[in-house]
Amino acid sequence: MMKRLLTGAHGFVGQHVQAAVSCTPLPPEVDLRDRQTLAAAVARIRPEAVIHLAAQSFVPASFENPRETFDINLMGTLNLLEALQAADFQGRMLFVGSGDIYGQVPEVELPVREEHPLHPRNPYAVSKIAAEALCYQWSQTSGFEIIMVRPFNHIGPGQSARFAIADFAKQVMEIRLNRRAPVLHVGDIDVTRDFTDVRDVVHAYTLLLDQGQNGGVYNICSGQEYRIRRLLEQLIALAGIDAKIEQDPARLRPAEQRRMVASFDRLQRDTGWRPTISMEQSLQDLLNDWEKQLQ
């Protein structure tokens, strides 16, 4: 069985990767910023493939501390590449970037394809562009292959309530369990986003690790444009509750991007992947997960 090293194993997506495929997690005490400890861990594990998920991925935190975001996302990636090279790694690595790197996309240019110019609007996105460029360079000049992915919004059980749909699911379940008044507090819900179930995202990762082109970049998305308000209404209906929706000024952020949808044509061409989990199933599983956590 191939030994796959997984960084970021204890995050939302990392837990789903571990559930789907056999992996050796990078030990939680190993910090990507610590070159020596990281190199020793990689030398000990001697992986045959790598899925590099670990990142500082919360956009507001990247504004608060951009240097830390760069230290983890860019320098941490460089430290990992150097550690792999020192361990004579000759397999394939999957670098997980972000669809956020495209920045603001004019509606006439939707759906977003991989050739679209990159216009980062936060330090997190800048760090991911820099790390992706670094990985491309290494894919061409090192002794191992690297595939880069740009996932768009994903949802599913285990997601933190820091993210909108997971937060809505938590609020809905709290109302259903009589833990709060039947009022949902929301930000701007009249925007659209491209959501994919996290388990479909993980399936794309595993396919690309085997079948992606070295130095290739792939969007991972559903190709579907979902209105946030509609998803909230679906959660309410699935939970069988009545609730008032109230906009909370504290939750409002300037949403420069009113609509977003991307294309997964390249991913499908090279691997045959397409999303298989319905939005209704994703939302129901999210509700069930919050019910377990809240009881």
mmCIF file of C-alpha atoms in Angstrom:
data_model
loop_
_atom_site.group_PDB
_atom_site.id
_atom_site.type_symbol
_atom_site.label_atom_id
_atom_site.label_comp_id
_atom_site.label_asym_id
_atom_site.label_seq_id
_atom_site.Cartn_x
_atom_site.Cartn_y
_atom_site.Cartn_z
ATOM 1 C CA MET A 1 0.000 0.000 0.000
ATOM 2 C CA MET A 2 1.327 3.453 -0.941
ATOM 3 C CA LYS A 3 2.463 5.520 2.036
ATOM 4 C CA ARG A 4 0.840 8.946 1.712
ATOM 5 C CA LEU A 5 1.966 11.801 3.956
ATOM 6 C CA LEU A 6 -0.847 14.189 4.888
ATOM 7 C CA THR A 7 -0.228 17.667 6.281
ATOM 8 C CA GLY A 8 -3.130 19.468 7.925
ATOM 9 C CA ALA A 9 -4.597 16.124 8.956
ATOM 10 C CA HIS A 10 -6.569 17.497 11.892
ATOM 11 C CA GLY A 11 -8.450 20.211 10.005
ATOM 12 C CA PHE A 12 -11.918 19.980 8.462
ATOM 13 C CA VAL A 13 -10.734 18.585 5.102
ATOM 14 C CA GLY A 14 -7.873 16.574 6.597
ATOM 15 C CA GLN A 15 -10.273 14.506 8.674
ATOM 16 C CA HIS A 16 -12.233 13.633 5.536
ATOM 17 C CA VAL A 17 -9.027 12.712 3.682
ATOM 18 C CA GLN A 18 -8.132 10.323 6.511
ATOM 19 C CA ALA A 19 -11.612 8.790 6.366
ATOM 20 C CA ALA A 20 -11.344 8.239 2.604
ATOM 21 C CA VAL A 21 -7.774 7.019 2.056
ATOM 22 C CA SER A 22 -4.951 5.482 4.052
ATOM 23 C CA CYS A 23 -2.576 8.282 5.119
ATOM 24 C CA THR A 24 0.235 8.941 7.556
ATOM 25 C CA PRO A 25 -0.572 12.287 9.216
ATOM 26 C CA LEU A 26 2.260 14.682 9.902
ATOM 27 C CA PRO A 27 2.484 14.533 13.712
ATOM 28 C CA PRO A 28 0.554 17.456 15.270
ATOM 29 C CA GLU A 29 3.624 18.649 17.173
ATOM 30 C CA VAL A 30 5.545 19.168 13.905
ATOM 31 C CA ASP A 31 5.246 22.797 12.788
ATOM 32 C CA LEU A 32 5.840 23.511 9.085
ATOM 33 C CA ARG A 33 7.813 26.592 10.133
ATOM 34 C CA ASP A 34 10.362 24.444 12.017
ATOM 35 C CA ARG A 35 12.685 23.246 9.253
ATOM 36 C CA GLN A 36 14.714 20.792 11.321
ATOM 37 C CA THR A 37 11.801 19.068 13.031
ATOM 38 C CA LEU A 38 9.892 18.875 9.752
ATOM 39 C CA ALA A 39 12.880 17.419 7.895
ATOM 40 C CA ALA A 40 13.383 14.794 10.616
ATOM 41 C CA ALA A 41 9.704 13.794 10.492
ATOM 42 C CA VAL A 42 9.702 13.467 6.680
ATOM 43 C CA ALA A 43 12.942 11.440 6.768
ATOM 44 C CA ARG A 44 11.376 9.126 9.351
ATOM 45 C CA ILE A 45 8.077 8.691 7.454
ATOM 46 C CA ARG A 46 9.673 8.346 3.975
ATOM 47 C CA PRO A 47 6.425 8.989 2.073
ATOM 48 C CA GLU A 48 5.717 7.803 -1.463
ATOM 49 C CA ALA A 49 3.070 10.511 -2.044
ATOM 50 C CA VAL A 50 2.093 13.744 -0.274
ATOM 51 C CA ILE A 51 -1.153 15.663 0.158
ATOM 52 C CA HIS A 52 -0.244 19.139 1.426
ATOM 53 C CA LEU A 53 -3.330 20.638 3.063
ATOM 54 C CA ALA A 54 -1.858 22.484 6.040
ATOM 55 C CA ALA A 55 -2.379 26.246 5.878
ATOM 56 C CA GLN A 56 -3.515 29.347 7.683
ATOM 57 C CA SER A 57 -6.752 29.617 5.707
ATOM 58 C CA PHE A 58 -8.929 32.105 7.606
ATOM 59 C CA VAL A 59 -8.990 35.312 5.566
ATOM 60 C CA PRO A 60 -9.650 37.760 8.459
ATOM 61 C CA ALA A 61 -6.658 36.286 10.341
ATOM 62 C CA SER A 62 -4.468 36.884 7.271
ATOM 63 C CA PHE A 63 -5.232 40.614 7.488
ATOM 64 C CA GLU A 64 -4.532 40.632 11.236
ATOM 65 C CA ASN A 65 -1.211 38.819 10.872
ATOM 66 C CA PRO A 66 -0.043 38.618 7.248
ATOM 67 C CA ARG A 67 3.504 37.644 8.227
ATOM 68 C CA GLU A 68 2.295 34.541 10.062
ATOM 69 C CA THR A 69 0.129 33.620 7.073
ATOM 70 C CA PHE A 70 3.163 33.864 4.774
ATOM 71 C CA ASP A 71 5.386 31.972 7.208
ATOM 72 C CA ILE A 72 2.952 29.046 7.274
ATOM 73 C CA ASN A 73 1.603 29.032 3.721
ATOM 74 C CA LEU A 74 4.684 29.992 1.694
ATOM 75 C CA MET A 75 7.737 29.303 3.859
ATOM 76 C CA GLY A 76 6.081 26.213 5.346
ATOM 77 C CA THR A 77 5.592 24.876 1.814
ATOM 78 C CA LEU A 78 9.223 25.624 0.951
ATOM 79 C CA ASN A 79 10.338 23.823 4.124
ATOM 80 C CA LEU A 80 8.232 20.799 3.128
ATOM 81 C CA LEU A 81 9.671 20.737 -0.413
ATOM 82 C CA GLU A 82 13.219 20.914 0.948
ATOM 83 C CA ALA A 83 12.472 18.177 3.484
ATOM 84 C CA LEU A 84 11.104 15.920 0.729
ATOM 85 C CA GLN A 85 14.138 16.544 -1.446
ATOM 86 C CA ALA A 86 16.500 15.794 1.460
ATOM 87 C CA ALA A 87 14.644 12.492 2.003
ATOM 88 C CA ASP A 88 15.132 11.618 -1.706
ATOM 89 C CA PHE A 89 11.383 11.726 -2.334
ATOM 90 C CA GLN A 90 10.532 10.665 -5.889
ATOM 91 C CA GLY A 91 6.738 10.398 -5.757
ATOM 92 C CA ARG A 92 3.943 12.892 -6.388
ATOM 93 C CA MET A 93 2.721 15.761 -4.237
ATOM 94 C CA LEU A 94 -0.668 17.482 -4.303
ATOM 95 C CA PHE A 95 -0.555 21.147 -3.285
ATOM 96 C CA VAL A 96 -3.904 22.508 -2.096
ATOM 97 C CA GLY A 97 -4.322 26.157 -3.040
ATOM 98 C CA SER A 98 -7.560 28.133 -3.244
ATOM 99 C CA GLY A 99 -10.128 29.482 -5.690
ATOM 100 C CA ASP A 100 -9.820 32.708 -3.688
ATOM 101 C CA ILE A 101 -6.706 33.594 -5.691
ATOM 102 C CA TYR A 102 -8.794 34.704 -8.696
ATOM 103 C CA GLY A 103 -10.075 37.663 -6.688
ATOM 104 C CA GLN A 104 -12.936 39.700 -8.107
ATOM 105 C CA VAL A 105 -14.186 38.232 -11.382
ATOM 106 C CA PRO A 106 -16.519 40.215 -13.680
ATOM 107 C CA GLU A 107 -19.839 38.400 -14.112
ATOM 108 C CA VAL A 108 -19.397 38.289 -17.897
ATOM 109 C CA GLU A 109 -16.258 36.182 -17.345
ATOM 110 C CA LEU A 110 -18.016 33.450 -15.336
ATOM 111 C CA PRO A 111 -17.558 30.515 -15.001
ATOM 112 C CA VAL A 112 -13.968 30.913 -13.820
ATOM 113 C CA ARG A 113 -11.430 28.770 -15.651
ATOM 114 C CA GLU A 114 -7.818 28.080 -14.717
ATOM 115 C CA GLU A 115 -6.521 30.525 -17.360
ATOM 116 C CA HIS A 116 -8.267 33.459 -15.683
ATOM 117 C CA PRO A 117 -5.877 36.170 -14.388
ATOM 118 C CA LEU A 118 -5.095 36.059 -10.676
ATOM 119 C CA HIS A 119 -6.119 39.178 -8.751
ATOM 120 C CA PRO A 120 -5.654 38.433 -5.013
ATOM 121 C CA ARG A 121 -7.528 40.717 -2.620
ATOM 122 C CA ASN A 122 -6.222 39.469 0.741
ATOM 123 C CA PRO A 123 -2.904 38.256 2.219
ATOM 124 C CA TYR A 124 -4.175 34.653 2.336
ATOM 125 C CA ALA A 125 -4.748 34.622 -1.434
ATOM 126 C CA VAL A 126 -1.341 36.232 -2.053
ATOM 127 C CA SER A 127 0.350 33.544 0.078
ATOM 128 C CA LYS A 128 -1.411 30.795 -1.889
ATOM 129 C CA ILE A 129 -0.390 32.264 -5.257
ATOM 130 C CA ALA A 130 3.217 32.487 -4.068
ATOM 131 C CA ALA A 131 3.220 28.904 -2.772
ATOM 132 C CA GLU A 132 1.558 27.625 -5.953
ATOM 133 C CA ALA A 133 4.215 29.355 -8.085
ATOM 134 C CA LEU A 134 6.904 27.804 -5.898
ATOM 135 C CA CYS A 135 5.350 24.360 -6.374
ATOM 136 C CA TYR A 136 5.193 24.847 -10.140
ATOM 137 C CA GLN A 137 8.896 25.708 -10.197
ATOM 138 C CA TRP A 138 9.733 22.612 -8.160
ATOM 139 C CA SER A 139 7.558 20.440 -10.421
ATOM 140 C CA GLN A 140 9.840 21.456 -13.296
ATOM 141 C CA THR A 141 13.241 21.398 -11.602
ATOM 142 C CA SER A 142 13.159 18.807 -8.790
ATOM 143 C CA GLY A 143 13.136 15.040 -8.924
ATOM 144 C CA PHE A 144 9.443 14.709 -8.096
ATOM 145 C CA GLU A 145 6.081 15.736 -9.529
ATOM 146 C CA ILE A 146 3.590 18.262 -8.120
ATOM 147 C CA ILE A 147 -0.056 18.866 -9.001
ATOM 148 C CA MET A 148 -1.763 22.075 -7.822
ATOM 149 C CA VAL A 149 -5.459 22.437 -7.021
ATOM 150 C CA ARG A 150 -7.686 25.475 -6.520
ATOM 151 C CA PRO A 151 -10.735 24.377 -4.530
ATOM 152 C CA PHE A 152 -13.710 26.714 -4.272
ATOM 153 C CA ASN A 153 -16.135 26.784 -1.310
ATOM 154 C CA HIS A 154 -16.770 23.389 0.209
ATOM 155 C CA ILE A 155 -19.198 22.249 2.865
ATOM 156 C CA GLY A 156 -19.982 19.135 4.856
ATOM 157 C CA PRO A 157 -20.011 17.533 8.292
ATOM 158 C CA GLY A 158 -17.277 18.705 10.635
ATOM 159 C CA GLN A 159 -16.981 22.224 9.234
ATOM 160 C CA SER A 160 -16.376 25.075 11.666
ATOM 161 C CA ALA A 161 -19.161 27.559 12.366
ATOM 162 C CA ARG A 162 -16.704 30.268 11.251
ATOM 163 C CA PHE A 163 -18.025 29.488 7.751
ATOM 164 C CA ALA A 164 -21.463 30.722 6.708
ATOM 165 C CA ILE A 165 -23.377 27.564 5.772
ATOM 166 C CA ALA A 166 -22.020 25.616 8.753
ATOM 167 C CA ASP A 167 -22.953 28.549 10.999
ATOM 168 C CA PHE A 168 -26.493 28.588 9.579
ATOM 169 C CA ALA A 169 -26.815 24.835 10.118
ATOM 170 C CA LYS A 170 -25.714 25.251 13.731
ATOM 171 C CA GLN A 171 -28.230 28.051 14.340
ATOM 172 C CA VAL A 172 -31.035 26.040 12.707
ATOM 173 C CA MET A 173 -30.267 22.990 14.862
ATOM 174 C CA GLU A 174 -30.096 25.124 18.022
ATOM 175 C CA ILE A 175 -33.609 26.373 17.209
ATOM 176 C CA ARG A 176 -34.829 22.845 16.579
ATOM 177 C CA LEU A 177 -33.390 21.697 19.918
ATOM 178 C CA ASN A 178 -34.973 24.718 21.681
ATOM 179 C CA ARG A 179 -31.548 26.141 22.522
ATOM 180 C CA ARG A 180 -32.305 29.557 21.037
ATOM 181 C CA ALA A 181 -35.187 31.764 19.929
ATOM 182 C CA PRO A 182 -36.465 31.091 16.383
ATOM 183 C CA VAL A 183 -34.428 33.912 14.862
ATOM 184 C CA LEU A 184 -31.540 33.337 12.439
ATOM 185 C CA HIS A 185 -28.811 35.979 12.361
ATOM 186 C CA VAL A 186 -27.198 36.340 8.943
ATOM 187 C CA GLY A 187 -24.986 38.619 6.897
ATOM 188 C CA ASP A 188 -25.467 39.270 3.181
ATOM 189 C CA ILE A 189 -27.286 36.177 1.895
ATOM 190 C CA ASP A 190 -28.245 37.529 -1.535
ATOM 191 C CA VAL A 191 -24.987 36.496 -3.177
ATOM 192 C CA THR A 192 -24.135 33.276 -5.026
ATOM 193 C CA ARG A 193 -21.213 30.923 -4.517
ATOM 194 C CA ASP A 194 -19.971 27.633 -5.992
ATOM 195 C CA PHE A 195 -20.200 24.951 -3.255
ATOM 196 C CA THR A 196 -18.929 21.362 -3.404
ATOM 197 C CA ASP A 197 -19.346 18.660 -0.762
ATOM 198 C CA VAL A 198 -16.041 18.114 1.047
ATOM 199 C CA ARG A 199 -16.195 14.375 0.312
ATOM 200 C CA ASP A 200 -16.376 15.076 -3.436
ATOM 201 C CA VAL A 201 -13.429 17.469 -3.026
ATOM 202 C CA VAL A 202 -11.393 14.739 -1.305
ATOM 203 C CA HIS A 203 -12.255 12.287 -4.094
ATOM 204 C CA ALA A 204 -10.895 14.834 -6.600
ATOM 205 C CA TYR A 205 -7.682 15.095 -4.564
ATOM 206 C CA THR A 206 -7.090 11.356 -4.612
ATOM 207 C CA LEU A 207 -7.792 11.089 -8.354
ATOM 208 C CA LEU A 208 -5.467 13.989 -9.170
ATOM 209 C CA LEU A 209 -2.679 12.585 -7.017
ATOM 210 C CA ASP A 210 -2.709 9.584 -9.383
ATOM 211 C CA GLN A 211 -3.864 11.062 -12.691
ATOM 212 C CA GLY A 212 -3.170 14.817 -12.631
ATOM 213 C CA GLN A 213 -0.532 16.264 -14.950
ATOM 214 C CA ASN A 214 2.766 17.266 -13.399
ATOM 215 C CA GLY A 215 2.781 21.061 -13.033
ATOM 216 C CA GLY A 216 -0.945 21.121 -13.817
ATOM 217 C CA VAL A 217 -3.426 23.407 -12.056
ATOM 218 C CA TYR A 218 -7.034 22.309 -11.477
ATOM 219 C CA ASN A 219 -10.161 24.042 -10.233
ATOM 220 C CA ILE A 220 -12.211 21.891 -7.862
ATOM 221 C CA CYS A 221 -15.790 23.099 -7.854
ATOM 222 C CA SER A 222 -19.345 21.983 -8.552
ATOM 223 C CA GLY A 223 -19.942 24.158 -11.591
ATOM 224 C CA GLN A 224 -23.187 25.155 -9.843
ATOM 225 C CA GLU A 225 -24.147 28.644 -8.704
ATOM 226 C CA TYR A 226 -25.962 28.528 -5.345
ATOM 227 C CA ARG A 227 -27.748 31.513 -3.787
ATOM 228 C CA ILE A 228 -26.926 31.640 -0.064
ATOM 229 C CA ARG A 229 -30.515 32.603 0.838
ATOM 230 C CA ARG A 230 -31.834 29.511 -0.966
ATOM 231 C CA LEU A 231 -29.447 27.237 0.959
ATOM 232 C CA LEU A 232 -30.587 28.784 4.244
ATOM 233 C CA GLU A 233 -34.224 28.178 3.290
ATOM 234 C CA GLN A 234 -33.349 24.553 2.473
ATOM 235 C CA LEU A 235 -31.759 24.096 5.913
ATOM 236 C CA ILE A 236 -34.905 25.502 7.570
ATOM 237 C CA ALA A 237 -37.111 23.156 5.536
ATOM 238 C CA LEU A 238 -34.929 20.083 6.193
ATOM 239 C CA ALA A 239 -34.975 20.777 9.942
ATOM 240 C CA GLY A 240 -38.745 21.316 9.892
ATOM 241 C CA ILE A 241 -38.644 24.579 11.837
ATOM 242 C CA ASP A 242 -40.165 28.045 11.501
ATOM 243 C CA ALA A 243 -37.671 30.855 11.932
ATOM 244 C CA LYS A 244 -37.333 34.527 11.211
ATOM 245 C CA ILE A 245 -34.281 35.641 9.215
ATOM 246 C CA GLU A 246 -32.649 38.816 10.513
ATOM 247 C CA GLN A 247 -29.694 40.575 8.973
ATOM 248 C CA ASP A 248 -27.041 41.370 11.579
ATOM 249 C CA PRO A 249 -24.970 44.474 10.673
ATOM 250 C CA ALA A 250 -21.980 42.957 12.505
ATOM 251 C CA ARG A 251 -22.005 40.050 10.020
ATOM 252 C CA LEU A 252 -22.067 42.238 6.935
ATOM 253 C CA ARG A 253 -18.849 42.354 4.962
ATOM 254 C CA PRO A 254 -18.495 44.226 1.698
ATOM 255 C CA ALA A 255 -19.210 41.440 -0.814
ATOM 256 C CA GLU A 256 -17.533 42.755 -3.934
ATOM 257 C CA GLN A 257 -18.289 39.443 -5.682
ATOM 258 C CA ARG A 258 -22.077 39.158 -6.013
ATOM 259 C CA ARG A 259 -21.976 36.005 -8.115
ATOM 260 C CA MET A 260 -19.449 33.176 -8.356
ATOM 261 C CA VAL A 261 -19.315 29.917 -10.289
ATOM 262 C CA ALA A 262 -16.321 28.041 -11.706
ATOM 263 C CA SER A 263 -15.590 25.311 -14.244
ATOM 264 C CA PHE A 264 -14.179 21.838 -13.512
ATOM 265 C CA ASP A 265 -13.775 20.886 -17.204
ATOM 266 C CA ARG A 266 -10.007 20.363 -16.922
ATOM 267 C CA LEU A 267 -10.385 18.152 -13.847
ATOM 268 C CA GLN A 268 -13.054 16.068 -15.581
ATOM 269 C CA ARG A 269 -10.975 15.764 -18.755
ATOM 270 C CA ASP A 270 -7.955 14.353 -16.919
ATOM 271 C CA THR A 271 -9.657 12.189 -14.264
ATOM 272 C CA GLY A 272 -13.335 11.700 -15.196
ATOM 273 C CA TRP A 273 -14.340 13.360 -11.876
ATOM 274 C CA ARG A 274 -17.658 15.018 -11.347
ATOM 275 C CA PRO A 275 -19.513 15.837 -8.109
ATOM 276 C CA THR A 276 -21.819 13.052 -6.932
ATOM 277 C CA ILE A 277 -23.205 14.252 -3.576
ATOM 278 C CA SER A 278 -26.340 16.375 -3.857
ATOM 279 C CA MET A 279 -26.662 19.719 -2.096
ATOM 280 C CA GLU A 280 -29.627 18.356 -0.146
ATOM 281 C CA GLN A 281 -27.477 15.485 1.158
ATOM 282 C CA SER A 282 -24.645 17.879 2.110
ATOM 283 C CA LEU A 283 -27.042 20.115 4.049
ATOM 284 C CA GLN A 284 -28.747 17.164 5.772
ATOM 285 C CA ASP A 285 -25.383 15.702 6.824
ATOM 286 C CA LEU A 286 -24.339 19.117 8.142
ATOM 287 C CA LEU A 287 -27.522 19.329 10.228
ATOM 288 C CA ASN A 288 -27.061 15.771 11.533
ATOM 289 C CA ASP A 289 -23.480 16.580 12.509
ATOM 290 C CA TRP A 290 -24.537 19.670 14.478
ATOM 291 C CA GLU A 291 -27.306 17.702 16.160
ATOM 292 C CA LYS A 292 -24.689 15.221 17.416
ATOM 293 C CA GLN A 293 -22.381 17.990 18.610
ATOM 294 C CA LEU A 294 -25.130 19.950 20.380
ATOM 295 C CA GLN A 295 -26.772 17.053 22.216
#
